[in-house]
Amino acid sequence: MTKVKIVYASITGNDEDIGYVLTEKFEELGADVEMSEISQTDAADFEDADICVIASYTYDQGIVPDEALDFYEDMQDLDLDGKVYGTCGSGDTFYEDFCRAVDEFATIFEQVGATKGSEPVKIELEPEQDDIDHLDKFAEELVKKAKEMDH
């Protein structure tokens, strides 16, 4: 069974909602899913998963949220070769650096050898039906990639 680890950073609840949408879809696809809040999670938990997902908001001037900084730094010491990753998150297009943390986490995943399973999903504020459809497709692509790599 494909193991999925979803880690989220959420200040308004939007990214937690994204995590729940993804959990539901991954479970529909037959995956074993574990979801946790980023400050309560050890980055090394990704080493036990087949698919690694981060859902994060972007803080202030386009930076990774404060509560995610330790996790972000710890990720840089991982070896995620053979793992599939996906990044997503919510933001506000009012800000110039819309959803930049999503890209920052993707960069770290690339640096530690993980394989991109889907394009990042960037959501304006809370997930609407269109966004949920994108997240469902995102989950399907991640599972498909993980299965391809498993053969």
mmCIF file with all atom_site columns, N, CA and C in Angstrom, residues 81-114:
data_model
loop_
_atom_site.group_PDB
_atom_site.id
_atom_site.type_symbol
_atom_site.label_atom_id
_atom_site.label_alt_id
_atom_site.label_comp_id
_atom_site.label_asym_id
_atom_site.label_entity_id
_atom_site.label_seq_id
_atom_site.pdbx_PDB_ins_code
_atom_site.Cartn_x
_atom_site.Cartn_y
_atom_site.Cartn_z
_atom_site.occupancy
_atom_site.B_iso_or_equiv
_atom_site.pdbx_formal_charge
_atom_site.auth_seq_id
_atom_site.auth_comp_id
_atom_site.auth_asym_id
_atom_site.auth_atom_id
_atom_site.pdbx_PDB_model_num
ATOM 1   N N  . ASP A 1 81  ? 15.703 10.238 -1.987 1.00 0.00 ? 81  ASP A N  1
ATOM 2   C CA . ASP A 1 81  ? 15.824 9.565  -3.270 1.00 0.00 ? 81  ASP A CA 1
ATOM 3   C C  . ASP A 1 81  ? 14.801 8.423  -3.311 1.00 0.00 ? 81  ASP A C  1
ATOM 4   N N  . GLY A 1 82  ? 14.059 8.324  -4.402 1.00 0.00 ? 82  GLY A N  1
ATOM 5   C CA . GLY A 1 82  ? 13.054 7.270  -4.521 1.00 0.00 ? 82  GLY A CA 1
ATOM 6   C C  . GLY A 1 82  ? 11.680 7.672  -3.991 1.00 0.00 ? 82  GLY A C  1
ATOM 7   N N  . LYS A 1 83  ? 11.585 8.870  -3.406 1.00 0.00 ? 83  LYS A N  1
ATOM 8   C CA . LYS A 1 83  ? 10.297 9.370  -2.893 1.00 0.00 ? 83  LYS A CA 1
ATOM 9   C C  . LYS A 1 83  ? 9.689  10.316 -3.919 1.00 0.00 ? 83  LYS A C  1
ATOM 10  N N  . VAL A 1 84  ? 8.367  10.371 -3.927 1.00 0.00 ? 84  VAL A N  1
ATOM 11  C CA . VAL A 1 84  ? 7.644  11.302 -4.788 1.00 0.00 ? 84  VAL A CA 1
ATOM 12  C C  . VAL A 1 84  ? 7.178  12.454 -3.909 1.00 0.00 ? 84  VAL A C  1
ATOM 13  N N  . TYR A 1 85  ? 7.289  13.677 -4.415 1.00 0.00 ? 85  TYR A N  1
ATOM 14  C CA . TYR A 1 85  ? 6.824  14.814 -3.623 1.00 0.00 ? 85  TYR A CA 1
ATOM 15  C C  . TYR A 1 85  ? 5.827  15.669 -4.388 1.00 0.00 ? 85  TYR A C  1
ATOM 16  N N  . GLY A 1 86  ? 5.039  16.399 -3.587 1.00 0.00 ? 86  GLY A N  1
ATOM 17  C CA . GLY A 1 86  ? 4.133  17.394 -4.128 1.00 0.00 ? 86  GLY A CA 1
ATOM 18  C C  . GLY A 1 86  ? 4.033  18.536 -3.134 1.00 0.00 ? 86  GLY A C  1
ATOM 19  N N  . THR A 1 87  ? 3.941  19.751 -3.640 1.00 0.00 ? 87  THR A N  1
ATOM 20  C CA . THR A 1 87  ? 3.782  20.919 -2.769 1.00 0.00 ? 87  THR A CA 1
ATOM 21  C C  . THR A 1 87  ? 2.532  21.682 -3.181 1.00 0.00 ? 87  THR A C  1
ATOM 22  N N  . CYS A 1 88  ? 1.887  22.248 -2.180 1.00 0.00 ? 88  CYS A N  1
ATOM 23  C CA . CYS A 1 88  ? 0.683  23.027 -2.424 1.00 0.00 ? 88  CYS A CA 1
ATOM 24  C C  . CYS A 1 88  ? 0.523  24.012 -1.268 1.00 0.00 ? 88  CYS A C  1
ATOM 25  N N  . GLY A 1 89  ? -0.397 24.913 -1.431 1.00 0.00 ? 89  GLY A N  1
ATOM 26  C CA . GLY A 1 89  ? -0.626 25.855 -0.348 1.00 0.00 ? 89  GLY A CA 1
ATOM 27  C C  . GLY A 1 89  ? -1.577 26.958 -0.741 1.00 0.00 ? 89  GLY A C  1
ATOM 28  N N  . SER A 1 90  ? -1.949 27.708 0.274  1.00 0.00 ? 90  SER A N  1
ATOM 29  C CA . SER A 1 90  ? -2.858 28.821 0.049  1.00 0.00 ? 90  SER A CA 1
ATOM 30  C C  . SER A 1 90  ? -2.093 30.134 0.172  1.00 0.00 ? 90  SER A C  1
ATOM 31  N N  . GLY A 1 91  ? -2.652 31.129 -0.455 1.00 0.00 ? 91  GLY A N  1
ATOM 32  C CA . GLY A 1 91  ? -2.041 32.454 -0.397 1.00 0.00 ? 91  GLY A CA 1
ATOM 33  C C  . GLY A 1 91  ? -3.077 33.499 -0.762 1.00 0.00 ? 91  GLY A C  1
ATOM 34  N N  . ASP A 1 92  ? -2.602 34.710 -0.890 1.00 0.00 ? 92  ASP A N  1
ATOM 35  C CA . ASP A 1 92  ? -3.458 35.831 -1.242 1.00 0.00 ? 92  ASP A CA 1
ATOM 36  C C  . ASP A 1 92  ? -2.754 36.591 -2.357 1.00 0.00 ? 92  ASP A C  1
ATOM 37  N N  . THR A 1 93  ? -3.400 36.681 -3.514 1.00 0.00 ? 93  THR A N  1
ATOM 38  C CA . THR A 1 93  ? -2.759 37.347 -4.654 1.00 0.00 ? 93  THR A CA 1
ATOM 39  C C  . THR A 1 93  ? -2.554 38.837 -4.422 1.00 0.00 ? 93  THR A C  1
ATOM 40  N N  . PHE A 1 94  ? -3.070 39.340 -3.318 1.00 0.00 ? 94  PHE A N  1
ATOM 41  C CA . PHE A 1 94  ? -2.806 40.727 -2.937 1.00 0.00 ? 94  PHE A CA 1
ATOM 42  C C  . PHE A 1 94  ? -1.295 40.916 -2.741 1.00 0.00 ? 94  PHE A C  1
ATOM 43  N N  . TYR A 1 95  ? -0.618 39.864 -2.299 1.00 0.00 ? 95  TYR A N  1
ATOM 44  C CA . TYR A 1 95  ? 0.821  39.928 -2.028 1.00 0.00 ? 95  TYR A CA 1
ATOM 45  C C  . TYR A 1 95  ? 1.629  39.562 -3.264 1.00 0.00 ? 95  TYR A C  1
ATOM 46  N N  . GLU A 1 96  ? 2.732  40.266 -3.434 1.00 0.00 ? 96  GLU A N  1
ATOM 47  C CA . GLU A 1 96  ? 3.614  40.073 -4.579 1.00 0.00 ? 96  GLU A CA 1
ATOM 48  C C  . GLU A 1 96  ? 4.178  38.646 -4.632 1.00 0.00 ? 96  GLU A C  1
ATOM 49  N N  . ASP A 1 97  ? 4.494  38.081 -3.476 1.00 0.00 ? 97  ASP A N  1
ATOM 50  C CA . ASP A 1 97  ? 5.104  36.753 -3.415 1.00 0.00 ? 97  ASP A CA 1
ATOM 51  C C  . ASP A 1 97  ? 4.056  35.663 -3.177 1.00 0.00 ? 97  ASP A C  1
ATOM 52  N N  . PHE A 1 98  ? 2.999  35.670 -3.969 1.00 0.00 ? 98  PHE A N  1
ATOM 53  C CA . PHE A 1 98  ? 1.893  34.720 -3.838 1.00 0.00 ? 98  PHE A CA 1
ATOM 54  C C  . PHE A 1 98  ? 2.400  33.275 -3.775 1.00 0.00 ? 98  PHE A C  1
ATOM 55  N N  . CYS A 1 99  ? 2.122  32.607 -2.666 1.00 0.00 ? 99  CYS A N  1
ATOM 56  C CA . CYS A 1 99  ? 2.431  31.179 -2.477 1.00 0.00 ? 99  CYS A CA 1
ATOM 57  C C  . CYS A 1 99  ? 3.912  30.821 -2.673 1.00 0.00 ? 99  CYS A C  1
ATOM 58  N N  . ARG A 1 100 ? 4.798  31.735 -2.361 1.00 0.00 ? 100 ARG A N  1
ATOM 59  C CA . ARG A 1 100 ? 6.223  31.468 -2.583 1.00 0.00 ? 100 ARG A CA 1
ATOM 60  C C  . ARG A 1 100 ? 6.760  30.314 -1.737 1.00 0.00 ? 100 ARG A C  1
ATOM 61  N N  . ALA A 1 101 ? 6.209  30.105 -0.536 1.00 0.00 ? 101 ALA A N  1
ATOM 62  C CA . ALA A 1 101 ? 6.673  29.001 0.317  1.00 0.00 ? 101 ALA A CA 1
ATOM 63  C C  . ALA A 1 101 ? 6.469  27.657 -0.380 1.00 0.00 ? 101 ALA A C  1
ATOM 64  N N  . VAL A 1 102 ? 5.435  27.549 -1.202 1.00 0.00 ? 102 VAL A N  1
ATOM 65  C CA . VAL A 1 102 ? 5.172  26.319 -1.965 1.00 0.00 ? 102 VAL A CA 1
ATOM 66  C C  . VAL A 1 102 ? 6.394  26.003 -2.832 1.00 0.00 ? 102 VAL A C  1
ATOM 67  N N  . ASP A 1 103 ? 6.931  27.028 -3.487 1.00 0.00 ? 103 ASP A N  1
ATOM 68  C CA . ASP A 1 103 ? 8.110  26.848 -4.346 1.00 0.00 ? 103 ASP A CA 1
ATOM 69  C C  . ASP A 1 103 ? 9.379  26.604 -3.521 1.00 0.00 ? 103 ASP A C  1
ATOM 70  N N  . GLU A 1 104 ? 9.468  27.259 -2.370 1.00 0.00 ? 104 GLU A N  1
ATOM 71  C CA . GLU A 1 104 ? 10.644 27.068 -1.504 1.00 0.00 ? 104 GLU A CA 1
ATOM 72  C C  . GLU A 1 104 ? 10.740 25.609 -1.054 1.00 0.00 ? 104 GLU A C  1
ATOM 73  N N  . PHE A 1 105 ? 9.602  25.039 -0.662 1.00 0.00 ? 105 PHE A N  1
ATOM 74  C CA . PHE A 1 105 ? 9.607  23.633 -0.243 1.00 0.00 ? 105 PHE A CA 1
ATOM 75  C C  . PHE A 1 105 ? 9.912  22.709 -1.426 1.00 0.00 ? 105 PHE A C  1
ATOM 76  N N  . ALA A 1 106 ? 9.408  23.037 -2.608 1.00 0.00 ? 106 ALA A N  1
ATOM 77  C CA . ALA A 1 106 ? 9.693  22.222 -3.802 1.00 0.00 ? 106 ALA A CA 1
ATOM 78  C C  . ALA A 1 106 ? 11.197 22.203 -4.079 1.00 0.00 ? 106 ALA A C  1
ATOM 79  N N  . THR A 1 107 ? 11.838 23.345 -3.911 1.00 0.00 ? 107 THR A N  1
ATOM 80  C CA . THR A 1 107 ? 13.285 23.438 -4.129 1.00 0.00 ? 107 THR A CA 1
ATOM 81  C C  . THR A 1 107 ? 14.037 22.504 -3.188 1.00 0.00 ? 107 THR A C  1
ATOM 82  N N  . ILE A 1 108 ? 13.639 22.476 -1.921 1.00 0.00 ? 108 ILE A N  1
ATOM 83  C CA . ILE A 1 108 ? 14.296 21.586 -0.955 1.00 0.00 ? 108 ILE A CA 1
ATOM 84  C C  . ILE A 1 108 ? 14.077 20.128 -1.337 1.00 0.00 ? 108 ILE A C  1
ATOM 85  N N  . PHE A 1 109 ? 12.854 19.771 -1.702 1.00 0.00 ? 109 PHE A N  1
ATOM 86  C CA . PHE A 1 109 ? 12.585 18.390 -2.120 1.00 0.00 ? 109 PHE A CA 1
ATOM 87  C C  . PHE A 1 109 ? 13.518 17.985 -3.263 1.00 0.00 ? 109 PHE A C  1
ATOM 88  N N  . GLU A 1 110 ? 13.686 18.884 -4.240 1.00 0.00 ? 110 GLU A N  1
ATOM 89  C CA . GLU A 1 110 ? 14.571 18.600 -5.377 1.00 0.00 ? 110 GLU A CA 1
ATOM 90  C C  . GLU A 1 110 ? 16.008 18.393 -4.892 1.00 0.00 ? 110 GLU A C  1
ATOM 91  N N  . GLN A 1 111 ? 16.455 19.260 -3.985 1.00 0.00 ? 111 GLN A N  1
ATOM 92  C CA . GLN A 1 111 ? 17.832 19.192 -3.494 1.00 0.00 ? 111 GLN A CA 1
ATOM 93  C C  . GLN A 1 111 ? 18.134 17.897 -2.746 1.00 0.00 ? 111 GLN A C  1
ATOM 94  N N  . VAL A 1 112 ? 17.117 17.300 -2.119 1.00 0.00 ? 112 VAL A N  1
ATOM 95  C CA . VAL A 1 112 ? 17.352 16.083 -1.334 1.00 0.00 ? 112 VAL A CA 1
ATOM 96  C C  . VAL A 1 112 ? 16.948 14.820 -2.112 1.00 0.00 ? 112 VAL A C  1
ATOM 97  N N  . GLY A 1 113 ? 16.760 14.960 -3.426 1.00 0.00 ? 113 GLY A N  1
ATOM 98  C CA . GLY A 1 113 ? 16.616 13.807 -4.296 1.00 0.00 ? 113 GLY A CA 1
ATOM 99  C C  . GLY A 1 113 ? 15.217 13.287 -4.543 1.00 0.00 ? 113 GLY A C  1
ATOM 100 N N  . ALA A 1 114 ? 14.191 13.967 -4.027 1.00 0.00 ? 114 ALA A N  1
ATOM 101 C CA . ALA A 1 114 ? 12.818 13.507 -4.266 1.00 0.00 ? 114 ALA A CA 1
ATOM 102 C C  . ALA A 1 114 ? 12.414 13.804 -5.715 1.00 0.00 ? 114 ALA A C  1
#
